[in-house]
Tab-separated table of C-alpha atoms in Angstrom:
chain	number	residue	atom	x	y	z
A	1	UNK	CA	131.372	111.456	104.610
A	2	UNK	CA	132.322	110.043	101.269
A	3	UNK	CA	132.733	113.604	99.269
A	4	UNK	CA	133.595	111.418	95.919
A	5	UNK	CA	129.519	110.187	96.626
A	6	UNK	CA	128.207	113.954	97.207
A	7	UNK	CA	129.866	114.540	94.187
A	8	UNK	CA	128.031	112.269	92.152
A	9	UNK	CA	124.668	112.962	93.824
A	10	UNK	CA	125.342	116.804	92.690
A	11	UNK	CA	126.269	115.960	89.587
A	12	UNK	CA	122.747	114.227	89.540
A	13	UNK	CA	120.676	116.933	91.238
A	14	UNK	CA	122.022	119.324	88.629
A	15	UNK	CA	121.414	117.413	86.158
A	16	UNK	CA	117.642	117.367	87.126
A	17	UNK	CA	117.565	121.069	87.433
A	18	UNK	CA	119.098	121.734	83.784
A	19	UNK	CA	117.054	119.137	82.254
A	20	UNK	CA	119.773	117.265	80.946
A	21	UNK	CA	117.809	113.815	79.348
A	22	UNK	CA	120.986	112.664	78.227
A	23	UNK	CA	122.991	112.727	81.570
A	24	UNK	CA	119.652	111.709	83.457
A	25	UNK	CA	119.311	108.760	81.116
A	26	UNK	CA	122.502	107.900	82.196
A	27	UNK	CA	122.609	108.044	85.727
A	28	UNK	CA	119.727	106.254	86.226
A	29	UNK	CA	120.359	102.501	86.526
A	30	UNK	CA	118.284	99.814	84.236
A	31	UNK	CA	117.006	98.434	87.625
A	32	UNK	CA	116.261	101.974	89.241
A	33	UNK	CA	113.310	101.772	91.676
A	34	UNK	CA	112.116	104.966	93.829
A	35	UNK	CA	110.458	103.565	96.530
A	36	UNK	CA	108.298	106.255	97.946
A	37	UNK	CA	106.491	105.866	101.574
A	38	UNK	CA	104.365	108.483	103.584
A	39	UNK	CA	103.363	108.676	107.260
A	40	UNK	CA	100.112	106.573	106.389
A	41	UNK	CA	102.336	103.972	104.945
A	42	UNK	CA	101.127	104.124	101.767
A	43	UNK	CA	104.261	102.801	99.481
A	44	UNK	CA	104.055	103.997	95.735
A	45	UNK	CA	107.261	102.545	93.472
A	46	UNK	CA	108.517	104.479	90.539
A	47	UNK	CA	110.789	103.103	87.661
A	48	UNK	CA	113.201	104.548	85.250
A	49	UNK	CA	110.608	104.605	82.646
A	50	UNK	CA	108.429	106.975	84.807
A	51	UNK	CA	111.393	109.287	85.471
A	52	UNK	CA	112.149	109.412	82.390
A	53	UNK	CA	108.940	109.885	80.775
A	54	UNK	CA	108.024	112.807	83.663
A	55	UNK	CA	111.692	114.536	82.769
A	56	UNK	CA	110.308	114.021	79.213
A	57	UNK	CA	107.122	115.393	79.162
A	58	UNK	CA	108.844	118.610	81.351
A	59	UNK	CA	111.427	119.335	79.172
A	60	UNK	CA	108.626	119.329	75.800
A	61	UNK	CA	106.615	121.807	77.947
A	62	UNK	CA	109.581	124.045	78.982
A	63	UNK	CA	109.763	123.425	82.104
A	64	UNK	CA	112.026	121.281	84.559
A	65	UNK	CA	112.418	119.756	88.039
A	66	UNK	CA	113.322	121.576	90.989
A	67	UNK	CA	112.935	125.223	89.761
A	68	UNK	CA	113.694	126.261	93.230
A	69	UNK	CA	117.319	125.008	92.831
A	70	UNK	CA	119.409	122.467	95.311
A	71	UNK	CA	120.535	125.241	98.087
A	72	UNK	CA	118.017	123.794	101.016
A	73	UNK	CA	120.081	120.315	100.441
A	74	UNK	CA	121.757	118.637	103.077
A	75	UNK	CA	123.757	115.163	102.882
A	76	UNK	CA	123.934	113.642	106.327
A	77	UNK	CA	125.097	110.667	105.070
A	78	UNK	CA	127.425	109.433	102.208
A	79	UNK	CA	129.125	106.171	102.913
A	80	UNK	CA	130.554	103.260	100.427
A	81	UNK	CA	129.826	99.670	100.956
A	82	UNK	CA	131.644	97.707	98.739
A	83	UNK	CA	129.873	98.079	95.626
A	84	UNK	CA	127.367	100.354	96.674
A	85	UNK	CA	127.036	103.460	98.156
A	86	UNK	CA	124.454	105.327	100.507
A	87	UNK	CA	123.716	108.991	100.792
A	88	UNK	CA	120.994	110.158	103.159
A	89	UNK	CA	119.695	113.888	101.894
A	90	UNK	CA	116.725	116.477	103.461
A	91	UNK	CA	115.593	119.022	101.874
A	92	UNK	CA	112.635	121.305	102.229
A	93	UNK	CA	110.403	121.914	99.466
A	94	UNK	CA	107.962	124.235	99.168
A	95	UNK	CA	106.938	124.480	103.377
A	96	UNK	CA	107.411	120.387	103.655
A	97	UNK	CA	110.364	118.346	104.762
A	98	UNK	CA	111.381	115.318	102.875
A	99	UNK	CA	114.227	112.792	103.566
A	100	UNK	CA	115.942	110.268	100.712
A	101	UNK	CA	118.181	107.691	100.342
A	102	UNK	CA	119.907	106.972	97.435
A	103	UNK	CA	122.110	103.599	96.477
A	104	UNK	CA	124.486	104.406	94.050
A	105	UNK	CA	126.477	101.308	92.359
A	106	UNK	CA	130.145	101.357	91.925
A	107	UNK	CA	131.826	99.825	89.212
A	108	UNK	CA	134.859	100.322	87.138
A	109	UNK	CA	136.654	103.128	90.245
A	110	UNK	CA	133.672	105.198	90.378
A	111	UNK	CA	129.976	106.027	91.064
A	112	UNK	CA	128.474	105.078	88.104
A	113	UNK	CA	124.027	104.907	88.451
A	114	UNK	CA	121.651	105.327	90.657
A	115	UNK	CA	119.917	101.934	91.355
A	116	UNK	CA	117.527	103.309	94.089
A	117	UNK	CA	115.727	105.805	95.733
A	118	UNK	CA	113.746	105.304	99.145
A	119	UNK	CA	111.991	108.763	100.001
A	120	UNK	CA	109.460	109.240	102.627
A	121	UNK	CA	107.086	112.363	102.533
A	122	UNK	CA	103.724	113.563	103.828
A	123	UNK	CA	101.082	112.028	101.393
A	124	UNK	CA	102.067	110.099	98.472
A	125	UNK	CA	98.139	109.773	97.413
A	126	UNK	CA	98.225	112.589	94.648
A	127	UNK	CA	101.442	110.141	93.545
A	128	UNK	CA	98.978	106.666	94.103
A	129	UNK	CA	96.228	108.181	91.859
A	130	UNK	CA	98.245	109.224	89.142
A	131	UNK	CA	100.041	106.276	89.303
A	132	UNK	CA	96.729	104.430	89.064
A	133	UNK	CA	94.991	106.392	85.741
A	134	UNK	CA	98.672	106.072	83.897
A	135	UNK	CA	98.034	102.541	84.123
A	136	UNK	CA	94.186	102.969	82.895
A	137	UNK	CA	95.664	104.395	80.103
A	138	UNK	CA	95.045	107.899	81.389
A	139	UNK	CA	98.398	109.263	80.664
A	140	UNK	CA	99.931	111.157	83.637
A	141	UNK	CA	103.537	110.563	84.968
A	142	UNK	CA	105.711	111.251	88.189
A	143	UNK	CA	108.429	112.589	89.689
């Protein structure tokens, strides 16, 4: 287990929970994709610009991500290879399991963004629809 990886991913999980635009802004690569799936195999793909704009729209209504905090996290996996790393995570939130990976880029002796996401939960169809009127022009964002 690559512990300078977990590191990095806590540094980015907390910076979710305090709502820190700057730091998110940051960590999140130029090229970021979230890739999410569900056990229909519905696939619905997230940018930067939609994390940001979610964190955004949060943070102007006082609220934030992950109010329940990052104690049900687990890393099973954090591994380096070469310029990337991999870090598989669970978590349960709110009664429903959910597994990640993330693909961190390293550059310059360090962890430096996040340049994806794969996540695979129960139903992403809430995420498809709102995905769908954002780009009607019906606002909405993710996360």
């Amino acid at each position: 287990m690559d512990e300078t990886l977990t590191a990095r991913m806590r540094a980015y999980l907390a910076a979710g929970t305090a709502m820190d635009l700057a730091a998110l802004e940051a960590l999140y690569d130029e090229e970021f994709e979230n890739v999410r799936t569900d056990e229909a195999g519905q696939v619905a793909v997230l940018t930067k610009a939609h994390f940001m704009a979610r964190f955004r729209a949060l943070a102007e209504q006082g609220r934030s991500v992950g109010e329940g905090g990052t104690e049900d996290v687990r890393f099973l996996s954090a591994a380096r290879h070469g310029d990337q790393g991999t870090v598989v995570m669970y978590r349960c939130e709110d009664g429903v399991p959910a597994r990640y990976v993330f693909v961190w880029r390293w550059s310059d002796g360090r962890w430096s963004t996040l340049v994806r996401e794969f996540t695979f939960e129960r139903d992403v169809t809430p995420l498809l629809r709102m995905l769908a009127a954002a780009s009607r022009g019906g606002g909405g964002g993710a996360g």
